[in-house]
Each structure stands twice: as structure tokens, then as C-alpha cells.
Amino acid sequence: MGVTYKYFGAPDGATAARVPISMRPEELGGDELGMGGMFTKIKPETMAAMVLTGIEGIPLHKVPPLELVVLHPDYAVVKLPMTVVDPLRGVGEESVGAAAFIWSTVPDRGGPRDAYNVYQLLHEWQDFSHRLHEAGHQPYCLVWP
């Protein structure tokens, strides 16, 4: 059993904190969570590092920390810095491809990832960043152990 991450947008931390904990991940998605959320097994710290180092060229040690919104024995909600999603709105295919290649060479617990899978993930994040921007929302992540 692994950890599930549900990325979603919310206008503020108070709204993000009202995540319904009694629902299963696949049942989430009311108005305050944004119907365009994303489920993934990718940790928010990894997403932040990938975007900021792979696309923005920021050294890994300068990647800002995540902000804890809620810590509960059954779940947590963290806020990602806007610098993690904003850069994706303006980049082209070349930058996305280059970032995917760079990230595919970085080993993680499961070993290096296929560059094409990372490329697809970055495109999902690019779409997510556009939806957040259009809604005026900030990025959050709901974490289930």
C-alpha cells in the first residue's frame, strides 16, 4: 500500500483545509477541490524540484519548502509554492522535453523513469497550472499514507 497524492486548487488555505477526510480519493472533487484535480504517486517535493531545477534552472538546495496546512493522523494537506506551477504556463515543447530528459536520468526509489512518461506527466502539470491560473487558485496536495 503506497501513498496517494491528490493535487488540487483552492483559493486559500482555509478552503484547502476543509478537505473531506471521510471520502475515498476517487470520490473527491467538489467545487472547493476543483474538478480538475490530479491523482499521482509523485511526491509534491519531487514535483517542486523537477519543475524548479529542470525548467527554471534553480539549484536543488534553493527549492523552497512546502507549507504544511493541515497535519492529521490520517492525512495531510500541503501548499506548493506558486513558483512550482507558474513556470509551466509559459514554456514550450523544447523546455518540457529537456526537463523530462533531465528528470528521467535522476534515480529515485524505483530507479530512473522513462523520459516519455515524465514528459506526459509534465504536460498534465502544464494543464493543471493553466486550470489553477484561470480559477485564481493556489496549488495544494492532499496526502494519504
Short mmCIF file of C-alpha atoms in Angstrom, two decimals:
data_model
loop_
_atom_site.label_atom_id
_atom_site.label_comp_id
_atom_site.label_asym_id
_atom_site.label_seq_id
_atom_site.Cartn_x
_atom_site.Cartn_y
_atom_site.Cartn_z
CA MET A 1 0.00 0.00 0.00
CA GLY A 2 1.57 3.27 -1.10
CA VAL A 3 0.88 6.91 -0.52
CA THR A 4 -1.68 8.67 -2.71
CA TYR A 5 -1.32 12.32 -3.64
CA LYS A 6 -4.28 14.40 -4.83
CA TYR A 7 -3.21 17.73 -6.25
CA PHE A 8 -5.93 20.35 -6.29
CA GLY A 9 -6.51 24.07 -6.41
CA ALA A 10 -8.15 26.20 -3.75
CA PRO A 11 -8.45 29.95 -3.27
CA ASP A 12 -6.85 29.84 0.20
CA GLY A 13 -5.54 27.60 2.97
CA ALA A 14 -8.81 27.64 4.92
CA THR A 15 -10.66 26.21 1.93
CA ALA A 16 -7.92 23.66 1.30
CA ALA A 17 -8.09 22.56 4.94
CA ARG A 18 -11.76 21.60 4.59
CA VAL A 19 -10.91 18.52 2.57
CA PRO A 20 -13.46 15.80 3.34
CA ILE A 21 -11.42 13.12 5.07
CA SER A 22 -14.18 10.55 5.11
CA MET A 23 -14.19 10.20 1.33
CA ARG A 24 -12.02 7.89 -0.69
CA PRO A 25 -9.54 9.61 -3.05
CA GLU A 26 -11.53 8.67 -6.17
CA GLU A 27 -14.65 10.30 -4.68
CA LEU A 28 -13.05 13.70 -4.07
CA GLY A 29 -13.68 16.62 -6.34
CA GLY A 30 -16.33 19.04 -5.12
CA ASP A 31 -16.29 22.71 -6.13
CA GLU A 32 -13.81 23.73 -3.44
CA LEU A 33 -11.40 20.99 -4.51
CA GLY A 34 -11.68 21.81 -8.17
CA MET A 35 -12.95 19.18 -10.59
CA GLY A 36 -9.64 19.35 -12.42
CA GLY A 37 -7.50 17.86 -9.66
CA MET A 38 -4.85 15.22 -10.32
CA PHE A 39 -4.07 11.91 -8.63
CA THR A 40 -0.49 10.67 -8.78
CA LYS A 41 2.15 8.72 -6.87
CA ILE A 42 4.64 11.59 -7.36
CA LYS A 43 5.52 13.39 -4.13
CA PRO A 44 4.98 17.16 -4.02
CA GLU A 45 8.64 17.72 -3.09
CA THR A 46 9.66 15.80 -6.21
CA MET A 47 7.32 17.84 -8.42
CA ALA A 48 8.65 21.08 -6.96
CA ALA A 49 12.24 20.03 -7.51
CA MET A 50 11.59 18.77 -11.04
CA VAL A 51 9.90 21.96 -12.22
CA LEU A 52 12.24 24.37 -10.48
CA THR A 53 15.50 22.61 -11.34
CA GLY A 54 14.54 21.13 -14.72
CA ILE A 55 12.71 24.13 -16.16
CA GLU A 56 13.79 27.14 -14.10
CA GLY A 57 17.38 26.01 -13.53
CA ILE A 58 17.21 26.68 -9.79
CA PRO A 59 19.76 24.67 -7.78
CA LEU A 60 18.15 21.86 -5.82
CA HIS A 61 19.21 23.31 -2.45
CA LYS A 62 17.31 26.56 -3.28
CA VAL A 63 13.96 24.87 -3.93
CA PRO A 64 11.52 26.41 -1.40
CA PRO A 65 9.92 24.12 1.18
CA LEU A 66 6.28 23.12 1.10
CA GLU A 67 3.91 24.78 3.56
CA LEU A 68 2.00 22.46 5.88
CA VAL A 69 -1.68 23.45 6.00
CA VAL A 70 -3.14 20.52 7.97
CA LEU A 71 -1.49 17.61 9.73
CA HIS A 72 -3.91 14.93 10.83
CA PRO A 73 -3.15 11.30 11.82
CA ASP A 74 -4.98 10.11 8.68
CA TYR A 75 -3.90 12.70 6.12
CA ALA A 76 -2.02 15.93 5.48
CA VAL A 77 -2.58 18.93 3.23
CA VAL A 78 0.42 20.88 1.96
CA LYS A 79 0.62 24.04 -0.13
CA LEU A 80 3.05 24.14 -3.02
CA PRO A 81 4.77 27.41 -3.88
CA MET A 82 3.28 29.15 -6.93
CA THR A 83 6.79 29.05 -8.40
CA VAL A 84 6.18 25.33 -8.95
CA VAL A 85 3.21 25.73 -11.29
CA ASP A 86 3.61 29.21 -12.77
CA PRO A 87 6.72 28.42 -14.89
CA LEU A 88 4.86 25.66 -16.69
CA ARG A 89 2.31 28.01 -18.24
CA GLY A 90 4.81 29.77 -20.46
CA VAL A 91 7.23 27.05 -21.54
CA GLY A 92 7.27 25.37 -24.91
CA GLU A 93 7.75 21.81 -26.06
CA GLU A 94 11.54 22.08 -26.07
CA SER A 95 11.70 23.08 -22.41
CA VAL A 96 9.23 20.39 -21.39
CA GLY A 97 11.19 17.77 -23.35
CA ALA A 98 14.52 18.90 -21.89
CA ALA A 99 13.14 18.86 -18.33
CA ALA A 100 11.66 15.40 -18.91
CA PHE A 101 15.00 14.09 -20.14
CA ILE A 102 16.88 15.60 -17.19
CA TRP A 103 14.42 14.16 -14.67
CA SER A 104 14.42 10.76 -16.34
CA THR A 105 18.14 10.44 -15.57
CA VAL A 106 17.70 11.13 -11.84
CA PRO A 107 17.34 7.87 -9.93
CA ASP A 108 14.60 7.61 -7.36
CA ARG A 109 13.43 4.71 -5.24
CA GLY A 110 12.01 2.98 -8.29
CA GLY A 111 15.05 3.70 -10.45
CA PRO A 112 15.25 6.18 -13.32
CA ARG A 113 11.95 6.93 -15.05
CA ASP A 114 11.22 6.73 -18.74
CA ALA A 115 11.62 10.21 -20.30
CA TYR A 116 8.36 9.90 -22.24
CA ASN A 117 6.39 9.14 -19.05
CA VAL A 118 7.96 12.18 -17.38
CA TYR A 119 7.14 14.24 -20.48
CA GLN A 120 3.47 13.18 -20.24
CA LEU A 121 3.44 13.99 -16.52
CA LEU A 122 4.85 17.46 -17.20
CA HIS A 123 2.11 18.06 -19.75
CA GLU A 124 -0.51 17.06 -17.16
CA TRP A 125 1.10 19.56 -14.78
CA GLN A 126 1.10 22.18 -17.52
CA ASP A 127 -2.66 21.70 -17.98
CA PHE A 128 -3.11 21.76 -14.19
CA SER A 129 -1.18 25.06 -13.95
CA HIS A 130 -3.45 26.63 -16.60
CA ARG A 131 -6.59 25.48 -14.72
CA LEU A 132 -5.23 26.89 -11.44
CA HIS A 133 -4.41 30.21 -13.06
CA GLU A 134 -7.82 30.51 -14.74
CA ALA A 135 -9.59 29.77 -11.44
CA GLY A 136 -7.33 32.11 -9.43
CA HIS A 137 -6.38 29.17 -7.19
CA GLN A 138 -3.20 28.14 -5.44
CA PRO A 139 -1.78 24.60 -5.64
CA TYR A 140 -2.33 22.17 -2.75
CA CYS A 141 -1.71 18.49 -2.24
CA LEU A 142 -3.75 16.09 -0.14
CA VAL A 143 -1.59 13.22 1.11
CA TRP A 144 -2.93 9.86 2.31
CA PRO A 145 -0.49 7.43 3.92
#
